[in-house]
């Protein structure tokens, strides 16, 4: 009996489990629906990427001989959600006897899908998403009975399982599991970035750009500047460009920041991976081969592979293990509203301006921008986790809740009861000065802790530690910082508190 095979917008992989199981008389449903396009205020480039990639993928499926029912945005007034799309498809094809799909990536949508069997009175089968190395059940088994979840130990299991960068004695290449300490060099200011590969929009993409410009006029970004890959072939070209031209320097400078150089040596391929245009195993094998061929150093290859099979798989596992309660956590009771400059980049703080402007222009900023600039500022100023996590989910093209929520709530905001990180990633302006040349071009003085013209990050950092001393004072990894705070004379401490309070009460003026 024929089935309805539902393909979601982040499942654009020929090897998707549900496509591997498809029969000749099955009908594939793909739909651009308002509910998915508007549950947060997605960046215009993110919308163009997903809609255009979906349309290209649907064309490929049709060329392969599959029967595809594709519902374009705004062309079906009664279809506003994936549930509406399934109802429409079943009306058009009453012969369909069941619904098949690969498990989705977000808890919110999974709850909607779970109601389909009863709502449509048809069997519903959801297959495990084997595009990930570690299934939800495998992660739950790994996490069982552990008092702490630490990515490093999970990562080692993934290395052993995948055999990536392992020698013939089942030991890590080079004798160490992790070369993170070799990946924290500041970038020389005269070292120019190698830009990522970009693509001129074809007719399909241009149509989508016009659609987004028409229907999402208030969303961040300019759809007409979109130049991302929208097919698997283009995404593979973009990634190979990274491996051949950028990866060798990625390892040393992956944490570095330079003025007006938002990409440096980053791949800008996470958005392709997260919607299915790239395969994680293929990517890692290409990086491993580049190391074996002597084209890139070990710290570059290991650092990149760790992000994919370590961090990416780890946060996905935590997300599905702990949802939905996880999303409600707010360990430090942060409640301050998100400042308007997160949407406009209109701030005098050069580091924040650079990170947010990159976000506006490209629906992208790299992980240190996200963690140690915009995330650090949100942590230090006690911004409301709901508003902050929604912002990150909305503005980045690679953001889906399974990957965005743990990274933001746990890593950046330390709001998840220390599940993801063992300490808050709080830092003063000294960190930004060390890893960038932003401070040289900023009206604020990074050398001043308080007083007129002082870098806001400095007083905010000490104010954060002071304000949260009851909860954080016993953290072993913060002992040195607290010792430094307690050594400061009471008069200086009071001046810092007053300056921090002044900043907190006038965030919009920074």
Coordinates of C-alpha atoms in Angstrom, one line a residue:
X1 CA 0.0 0.0 0.0
X2 CA 1.3 3.5 -0.9
X3 CA 2.5 5.7 1.9
X4 CA 2.9 9.5 2.4
X5 CA 6.7 10.2 2.9
X6 CA 7.2 13.5 4.6
X7 CA 10.5 15.3 4.0
X8 CA 11.2 18.3 6.3
X9 CA 13.2 21.4 5.4
X10 CA 16.3 20.2 7.2
X11 CA 16.2 16.7 5.8
X12 CA 17.6 17.4 2.3
X13 CA 19.7 14.3 2.0
X14 CA 19.5 11.6 -0.7
X15 CA 20.5 9.0 2.0
X16 CA 17.8 10.1 4.4
X17 CA 16.4 7.0 6.2
X18 CA 12.9 7.5 4.9
X19 CA 14.1 8.0 1.3
X20 CA 16.2 4.8 1.6
X21 CA 13.0 3.0 2.6
X22 CA 10.8 4.5 -0.1
X23 CA 8.7 2.4 -2.6
X24 CA 7.8 3.3 -6.1
X25 CA 4.2 4.1 -5.4
X26 CA 4.8 6.3 -2.3
X27 CA 4.1 10.0 -2.5
X28 CA 6.7 12.4 -1.1
X29 CA 5.4 15.6 0.6
X30 CA 7.5 18.7 1.0
X31 CA 5.9 22.0 2.1
X32 CA 6.9 25.6 2.8
X33 CA 4.6 26.5 5.6
X34 CA 4.1 29.7 7.6
X35 CA 4.3 27.9 11.0
X36 CA 7.8 26.8 10.3
X37 CA 8.8 30.0 8.7
X38 CA 7.6 32.2 11.5
X39 CA 7.8 30.4 14.8
X40 CA 10.8 32.7 15.3
X41 CA 11.8 35.7 13.3
X42 CA 14.2 33.9 11.0
X43 CA 17.0 35.8 9.2
X44 CA 16.0 36.4 5.5
X45 CA 19.1 34.4 4.4
X46 CA 18.0 31.5 6.5
X47 CA 14.6 31.5 4.9
X48 CA 16.1 31.8 1.4
X49 CA 18.5 29.0 2.1
X50 CA 15.9 26.5 3.3
X51 CA 13.2 27.3 0.8
X52 CA 15.6 27.3 -2.2
X53 CA 17.4 24.2 -1.1
X54 CA 14.0 22.5 -0.6
X55 CA 12.9 23.4 -4.1
X56 CA 16.2 22.2 -5.7
X57 CA 16.0 19.0 -3.7
X58 CA 12.4 18.4 -4.8
X59 CA 13.5 18.8 -8.4
X60 CA 16.2 16.2 -7.9
X61 CA 13.8 13.8 -6.4
X62 CA 11.4 14.2 -9.3
X63 CA 14.3 13.7 -11.8
X64 CA 15.0 10.4 -10.0
X65 CA 11.4 9.3 -10.7
X66 CA 9.8 9.9 -7.3
X67 CA 6.3 11.3 -7.1
X68 CA 6.6 14.6 -5.2
X69 CA 3.8 16.8 -3.9
X70 CA 5.5 20.2 -3.3
X71 CA 3.5 23.0 -1.6
X72 CA 5.1 26.4 -2.1
X73 CA 4.8 29.2 0.4
X74 CA 1.6 31.3 0.1
X75 CA 0.3 29.4 -2.9
X76 CA -2.0 27.2 -0.6
X77 CA -3.9 29.6 1.7
X78 CA -5.3 26.8 3.9
X79 CA -1.9 25.2 4.4
X80 CA -0.2 27.0 7.3
X81 CA 1.5 24.2 9.2
X82 CA 3.0 20.8 8.5
X83 CA -0.2 19.3 9.9
X84 CA -2.2 21.2 7.3
X85 CA 0.1 20.1 4.6
X86 CA -0.4 16.4 5.6
X87 CA -4.1 16.9 5.6
X88 CA -4.0 18.5 2.1
X89 CA -1.8 15.6 0.8
X90 CA -4.2 13.0 2.2
X91 CA -7.1 14.7 0.5
X92 CA -5.3 14.8 -2.8
X93 CA -4.2 11.2 -2.4
X94 CA -6.9 9.2 -0.5
X95 CA -5.2 6.0 -1.5
X96 CA -2.3 6.6 1.0
X97 CA -2.4 4.1 3.8
X98 CA 0.3 5.4 6.3
X99 CA 2.7 8.2 7.0
X100 CA 6.5 7.7 7.0
X101 CA 9.2 10.2 8.0
X102 CA 12.6 10.5 9.6
X103 CA 12.5 11.8 13.1
X104 CA 12.6 15.6 13.2
X105 CA 15.2 17.9 14.7
X106 CA 13.1 20.0 17.1
X107 CA 11.0 19.0 20.1
X108 CA 8.3 21.6 19.2
X109 CA 7.7 19.9 15.8
X110 CA 8.0 16.4 17.2
X111 CA 5.1 17.1 19.5
X112 CA 3.0 18.2 16.5
X113 CA 4.0 15.1 14.5
X114 CA 3.1 12.8 17.4
X115 CA -0.6 13.8 17.0
X116 CA -0.8 12.8 13.4
X117 CA -1.6 9.1 13.9
X118 CA -4.7 9.9 15.9
X119 CA -5.6 12.9 13.9
X120 CA -5.5 11.2 10.5
X121 CA -6.3 7.7 11.7
X122 CA -3.3 6.3 9.9
X123 CA -0.2 4.4 11.1
X124 CA 2.8 6.7 11.6
X125 CA 6.3 5.4 11.4
X126 CA 9.3 7.6 12.4
X127 CA 12.8 6.3 11.5
X128 CA 15.9 7.2 13.4
X129 CA 18.0 10.0 11.8
X130 CA 21.1 8.1 10.9
X131 CA 22.8 11.2 9.4
X132 CA 24.2 11.5 12.9
X133 CA 26.8 9.1 14.2
X134 CA 25.1 8.7 17.6
X135 CA 21.4 8.0 17.8
X136 CA 19.2 9.4 20.5
X137 CA 19.0 6.0 22.2
X138 CA 22.8 5.5 22.0
X139 CA 23.4 8.8 23.7
X140 CA 20.8 8.0 26.4
X141 CA 22.7 4.8 27.0
X142 CA 26.0 6.6 27.2
X143 CA 24.5 9.2 29.6
X144 CA 22.8 6.7 31.9
X145 CA 24.1 6.7 35.5
X146 CA 26.6 9.5 34.8
X147 CA 26.7 12.3 37.4
X148 CA 28.2 14.7 34.9
X149 CA 28.0 14.9 31.1
X150 CA 31.3 16.1 29.7
X151 CA 31.9 16.4 25.9
X152 CA 35.5 15.3 26.1
X153 CA 34.6 11.8 27.3
X154 CA 31.8 11.5 24.8
X155 CA 34.1 12.7 22.0
X156 CA 36.6 10.0 22.7
X157 CA 33.9 7.4 22.4
X158 CA 33.0 8.9 19.0
X159 CA 36.6 8.8 17.9
X160 CA 36.9 5.2 18.8
X161 CA 33.5 4.4 17.1
X162 CA 34.3 6.3 13.9
X163 CA 38.0 5.4 13.8
X164 CA 38.7 9.0 12.7
X165 CA 42.3 10.1 13.5
X166 CA 43.1 6.8 15.2
X167 CA 46.2 4.8 14.7
X168 CA 46.4 1.0 14.2
X169 CA 46.8 0.5 18.0
X170 CA 43.4 2.2 18.6
X171 CA 45.1 5.3 20.0
X172 CA 44.6 8.9 19.0
X173 CA 46.8 10.2 16.2
X174 CA 49.7 12.1 17.7
X175 CA 49.2 10.6 21.1
X176 CA 46.6 13.2 22.3
X177 CA 42.8 13.3 22.0
X178 CA 42.5 17.0 22.0
X179 CA 44.6 19.8 20.6
X180 CA 42.4 22.7 21.7
X181 CA 45.3 24.5 23.4
X182 CA 47.0 24.8 20.0
X183 CA 43.9 26.4 18.5
X184 CA 43.8 29.7 20.4
X185 CA 46.3 31.9 18.6
X186 CA 45.5 35.5 18.0
X187 CA 45.5 36.4 14.3
X188 CA 48.2 38.8 13.0
X189 CA 46.3 41.9 11.7
X190 CA 48.0 41.7 8.3
X191 CA 46.9 38.1 7.7
X192 CA 44.0 38.4 5.3
X193 CA 41.1 36.1 5.5
X194 CA 40.4 33.6 2.7
X195 CA 36.7 34.1 1.9
X196 CA 34.3 31.2 1.6
X197 CA 33.0 30.1 -1.8
X198 CA 29.9 31.9 -2.9
X199 CA 27.4 31.2 -5.6
X200 CA 25.3 33.4 -7.9
X201 CA 21.6 32.7 -7.4
X202 CA 19.9 30.8 -10.2
X203 CA 16.3 31.3 -11.2
X204 CA 14.9 29.2 -8.4
X205 CA 16.8 31.0 -5.8
X206 CA 15.9 34.4 -7.3
X207 CA 12.2 33.6 -7.0
X208 CA 12.7 32.6 -3.4
X209 CA 14.6 35.8 -2.7
X210 CA 11.7 37.8 -4.1
X211 CA 9.2 35.8 -2.0
X212 CA 11.2 36.4 1.2
X213 CA 11.5 40.1 0.4
X214 CA 7.7 40.3 -0.1
X215 CA 6.5 38.3 2.9
X216 CA 9.2 38.8 5.5
X217 CA 10.0 42.5 5.3
X218 CA 10.6 43.0 9.0
X219 CA 13.1 40.1 9.3
X220 CA 16.8 40.7 9.8
X221 CA 19.0 40.8 6.7
X222 CA 18.7 41.7 3.0
X223 CA 17.5 38.7 1.0
X224 CA 19.0 40.2 -2.2
X225 CA 22.6 39.7 -1.0
X226 CA 22.1 36.0 -0.6
X227 CA 25.0 33.9 -2.0
X228 CA 25.0 30.6 -0.2
X229 CA 25.0 27.2 -1.7
X230 CA 21.5 25.7 -2.2
X231 CA 22.4 22.2 -3.6
X232 CA 24.4 19.3 -2.4
X233 CA 26.9 19.8 -5.3
X234 CA 27.4 23.4 -4.4
X235 CA 27.8 22.6 -0.7
X236 CA 30.4 20.0 -1.4
X237 CA 32.3 22.5 -3.6
X238 CA 32.2 25.0 -0.8
X239 CA 33.5 22.5 1.7
X240 CA 36.3 21.3 -0.5
X241 CA 37.3 24.9 -1.0
X242 CA 37.6 25.2 2.8
X243 CA 39.7 22.0 3.1
X244 CA 42.0 23.0 0.3
X245 CA 42.5 26.7 1.0
X246 CA 41.4 27.5 4.6
X247 CA 41.7 24.4 6.8
X248 CA 45.5 24.6 7.3
X249 CA 45.2 27.9 9.1
X250 CA 41.8 27.1 10.7
X251 CA 43.4 25.2 13.6
X252 CA 45.7 28.0 14.8
X253 CA 43.2 30.8 14.3
X254 CA 39.8 29.3 14.9
X255 CA 39.3 31.5 18.0
X256 CA 40.8 34.7 16.4
X257 CA 38.8 37.8 15.4
X258 CA 39.9 40.6 13.1
X259 CA 38.1 43.9 12.2
X260 CA 35.9 43.7 9.1
X261 CA 37.0 40.1 8.4
X262 CA 34.0 38.0 9.6
X263 CA 35.1 34.7 8.0
X264 CA 38.8 34.4 8.5
X265 CA 39.5 30.6 8.0
X266 CA 36.1 29.2 9.0
X267 CA 34.2 26.8 6.6
X268 CA 30.8 28.5 6.7
X269 CA 29.4 25.1 6.0
X270 CA 27.5 24.3 9.3
X271 CA 24.2 25.5 7.7
X272 CA 24.7 23.1 4.8
X273 CA 25.4 20.2 7.2
X274 CA 22.4 21.1 9.4
X275 CA 19.9 21.0 6.5
X276 CA 21.3 17.9 4.9
X277 CA 23.3 19.2 2.0
X278 CA 26.5 17.8 3.5
X279 CA 27.2 14.4 5.2
X280 CA 29.2 14.5 8.4
X281 CA 31.1 11.3 7.6
X282 CA 32.1 12.6 4.2
X283 CA 33.3 15.9 5.7
X284 CA 35.4 14.2 8.4
X285 CA 37.0 11.8 6.0
X286 CA 38.0 14.7 3.7
X287 CA 39.6 16.5 6.6
X288 CA 41.3 13.3 7.8
X289 CA 42.7 12.7 4.3
X290 CA 44.0 16.2 4.1
X291 CA 46.0 15.5 7.3
X292 CA 47.2 12.2 6.0
X293 CA 48.3 13.8 2.8
X294 CA 50.4 16.3 4.8
X295 CA 48.3 19.3 3.6
X296 CA 47.0 20.4 7.0
X297 CA 48.5 20.1 10.6
X298 CA 47.0 17.8 13.1
X299 CA 45.6 20.5 15.3
X300 CA 43.6 21.8 12.4
X301 CA 42.2 18.4 11.4
X302 CA 41.5 17.3 15.0
X303 CA 39.9 20.7 15.9
X304 CA 37.5 20.5 13.0
X305 CA 36.6 16.9 13.5
X306 CA 36.0 17.5 17.2
X307 CA 33.4 20.2 16.4
X308 CA 31.5 17.7 14.2
X309 CA 31.6 14.3 15.9
X310 CA 32.3 15.7 19.4
X311 CA 30.5 18.9 20.1
X312 CA 27.7 18.7 17.5
X313 CA 26.7 15.2 18.4
X314 CA 27.0 15.9 22.1
X315 CA 24.7 18.9 22.2
X316 CA 22.1 17.0 20.1
X317 CA 22.2 14.2 22.5
X318 CA 21.8 16.5 25.5
X319 CA 18.9 18.3 23.8
X320 CA 16.8 15.2 23.3
X321 CA 17.8 13.7 26.7
X322 CA 16.6 16.7 28.7
X323 CA 13.8 18.4 26.7
X324 CA 11.3 19.9 27.3
X325 CA 12.3 20.8 30.9
X326 CA 15.7 21.9 29.7
X327 CA 14.4 24.9 27.9
X328 CA 12.9 26.4 31.1
X329 CA 16.1 26.5 33.0
X330 CA 17.4 29.9 34.3
X331 CA 20.1 29.0 36.8
X332 CA 21.3 32.6 37.4
X333 CA 17.7 34.1 37.4
X334 CA 18.5 36.5 34.5
X335 CA 15.6 38.7 33.5
X336 CA 16.9 41.8 31.7
X337 CA 15.4 42.4 28.3
X338 CA 17.5 42.1 25.1
X339 CA 18.9 45.4 24.0
X340 CA 17.8 46.7 20.6
X341 CA 21.3 46.8 19.3
X342 CA 21.3 43.0 19.0
X343 CA 19.1 43.6 16.0
X344 CA 20.7 46.7 14.6
X345 CA 24.4 46.6 15.5
X346 CA 24.1 50.2 16.5
X347 CA 26.5 50.2 19.5
X348 CA 29.8 51.9 20.1
X349 CA 31.3 48.6 21.5
X350 CA 33.4 47.6 18.5
X351 CA 33.4 43.9 19.3
X352 CA 29.6 43.7 19.6
X353 CA 29.2 45.9 16.5
X354 CA 31.4 43.5 14.5
X355 CA 29.8 40.3 15.7
X356 CA 26.2 41.6 15.2
X357 CA 26.9 43.3 11.8
X358 CA 28.3 40.0 10.5
X359 CA 25.1 38.4 11.7
X360 CA 23.0 41.0 9.9
X361 CA 25.0 40.8 6.7
X362 CA 25.5 37.0 6.4
X363 CA 23.3 35.2 9.0
X364 CA 26.6 34.1 10.3
X365 CA 29.3 34.9 12.9
X366 CA 31.8 32.3 14.1
X367 CA 31.7 30.5 17.4
X368 CA 33.9 33.0 19.3
X369 CA 31.7 35.9 18.2
X370 CA 28.7 33.9 19.5
X371 CA 30.2 32.6 22.7
X372 CA 32.7 35.2 23.9
X373 CA 31.2 38.5 22.5
X374 CA 27.4 38.5 22.1
X375 CA 27.1 35.5 24.5
X376 CA 29.5 36.8 27.0
X377 CA 27.8 40.2 27.0
X378 CA 24.4 38.5 27.5
X379 CA 25.8 36.5 30.4
X380 CA 27.5 39.5 32.1
X381 CA 24.3 41.6 31.8
X382 CA 21.9 38.9 32.9
X383 CA 19.8 39.0 29.8
X384 CA 16.6 36.9 29.8
X385 CA 17.5 33.4 28.5
X386 CA 14.2 33.1 26.6
X387 CA 15.0 36.3 24.6
X388 CA 18.6 35.4 24.1
X389 CA 18.0 31.9 22.9
X390 CA 15.2 33.1 20.6
X391 CA 17.6 35.6 19.1
X392 CA 20.3 33.1 18.3
X393 CA 17.7 30.7 16.9
X394 CA 16.3 33.4 14.6
X395 CA 19.4 35.1 13.2
X396 CA 21.8 32.3 12.2
X397 CA 21.3 30.3 9.1
X398 CA 22.7 27.2 10.8
X399 CA 20.4 27.5 13.9
X400 CA 18.0 24.8 14.7
X401 CA 16.8 24.3 18.3
X402 CA 18.6 21.0 18.9
X403 CA 22.0 22.7 18.3
X404 CA 21.2 26.3 19.2
X405 CA 19.5 25.8 22.6
X406 CA 22.2 23.9 24.4
X407 CA 25.0 26.1 23.0
X408 CA 23.2 29.2 24.0
X409 CA 21.5 28.3 27.3
X410 CA 24.2 26.1 28.6
X411 CA 27.5 27.2 27.1
X412 CA 27.0 31.0 26.6
X413 CA 24.5 31.8 29.4
X414 CA 25.4 29.1 32.0
X415 CA 21.7 28.9 32.7
X416 CA 21.3 25.1 32.5
X417 CA 22.4 24.1 36.0
X418 CA 26.0 23.4 34.7
X419 CA 24.9 20.5 32.6
X420 CA 26.9 21.5 29.5
X421 CA 29.7 23.6 30.9
X422 CA 31.6 23.2 34.2
X423 CA 32.0 27.0 34.5
X424 CA 30.5 30.2 33.0
X425 CA 32.4 31.5 30.0
X426 CA 32.6 34.9 31.5
X427 CA 35.4 37.2 30.4
X428 CA 36.5 40.8 30.7
X429 CA 37.7 43.0 27.8
X430 CA 41.2 41.5 28.2
X431 CA 40.1 38.3 26.4
X432 CA 38.7 40.3 23.4
X433 CA 41.8 42.4 23.3
X434 CA 44.0 39.2 23.3
X435 CA 42.0 37.5 20.5
X436 CA 41.3 40.4 18.2
X437 CA 42.3 43.9 17.1
X438 CA 38.8 45.3 17.9
X439 CA 40.0 47.2 21.0
X440 CA 42.4 49.3 18.9
X441 CA 39.4 50.6 17.0
X442 CA 37.0 51.1 19.9
X443 CA 36.0 54.3 21.6
X444 CA 36.1 52.5 25.0
X445 CA 39.4 51.9 26.7
X446 CA 40.0 48.2 27.4
X447 CA 42.7 49.2 30.0
X448 CA 40.1 50.9 32.2
X449 CA 37.9 49.0 34.6
X450 CA 35.6 51.8 35.6
X451 CA 35.2 55.5 35.0
X452 CA 34.4 57.5 31.9
X453 CA 35.3 55.7 28.7
X454 CA 36.1 52.4 30.4
X455 CA 35.4 49.2 28.5
X456 CA 31.9 48.0 29.6
X457 CA 33.1 44.3 29.7
X458 CA 35.5 45.0 32.5
X459 CA 33.2 46.3 35.2
X460 CA 30.5 44.0 34.0
X461 CA 32.8 41.0 34.4
X462 CA 33.7 41.8 38.0
X463 CA 30.1 42.8 38.7
X464 CA 28.9 39.5 37.4
X465 CA 31.3 37.6 39.7
X466 CA 30.3 39.7 42.7
X467 CA 26.6 39.5 42.0
X468 CA 26.7 35.7 41.7
X469 CA 29.2 34.9 44.3
X470 CA 26.8 32.8 46.4
X471 CA 26.2 30.4 43.5
X472 CA 29.6 30.6 41.8
X473 CA 32.0 31.2 44.6
X474 CA 32.6 27.5 45.2
X475 CA 33.3 26.8 41.5
X476 CA 36.8 25.3 41.4
X477 CA 37.5 26.9 38.0
X478 CA 36.7 30.4 39.2
X479 CA 38.8 30.4 42.3
X480 CA 41.6 32.4 40.8
X481 CA 39.2 35.1 39.6
X482 CA 37.5 35.3 43.0
X483 CA 40.9 35.6 44.7
X484 CA 41.7 38.5 42.4
X485 CA 38.3 40.1 43.3
X486 CA 38.8 39.7 47.0
X487 CA 42.3 41.2 46.9
X488 CA 40.9 44.5 45.5
X489 CA 40.4 47.2 48.1
X490 CA 36.9 47.8 49.2
X491 CA 36.9 51.3 47.7
X492 CA 37.8 49.9 44.3
X493 CA 35.2 47.1 44.6
X494 CA 32.6 49.7 45.3
X495 CA 33.6 51.8 42.4
X496 CA 33.4 48.8 40.1
X497 CA 30.0 47.9 41.5
X498 CA 28.7 51.4 40.9
X499 CA 30.1 51.5 37.3
X500 CA 28.6 48.1 36.5
X501 CA 25.2 49.2 37.8
X502 CA 25.4 52.3 35.7
X503 CA 26.1 50.2 32.6
X504 CA 23.3 47.8 33.5
X505 CA 20.8 50.6 33.8
X506 CA 21.8 52.2 30.5
X507 CA 22.5 49.3 28.1
X508 CA 20.7 50.9 25.2
X509 CA 23.2 53.8 25.3
X510 CA 26.4 51.7 24.9

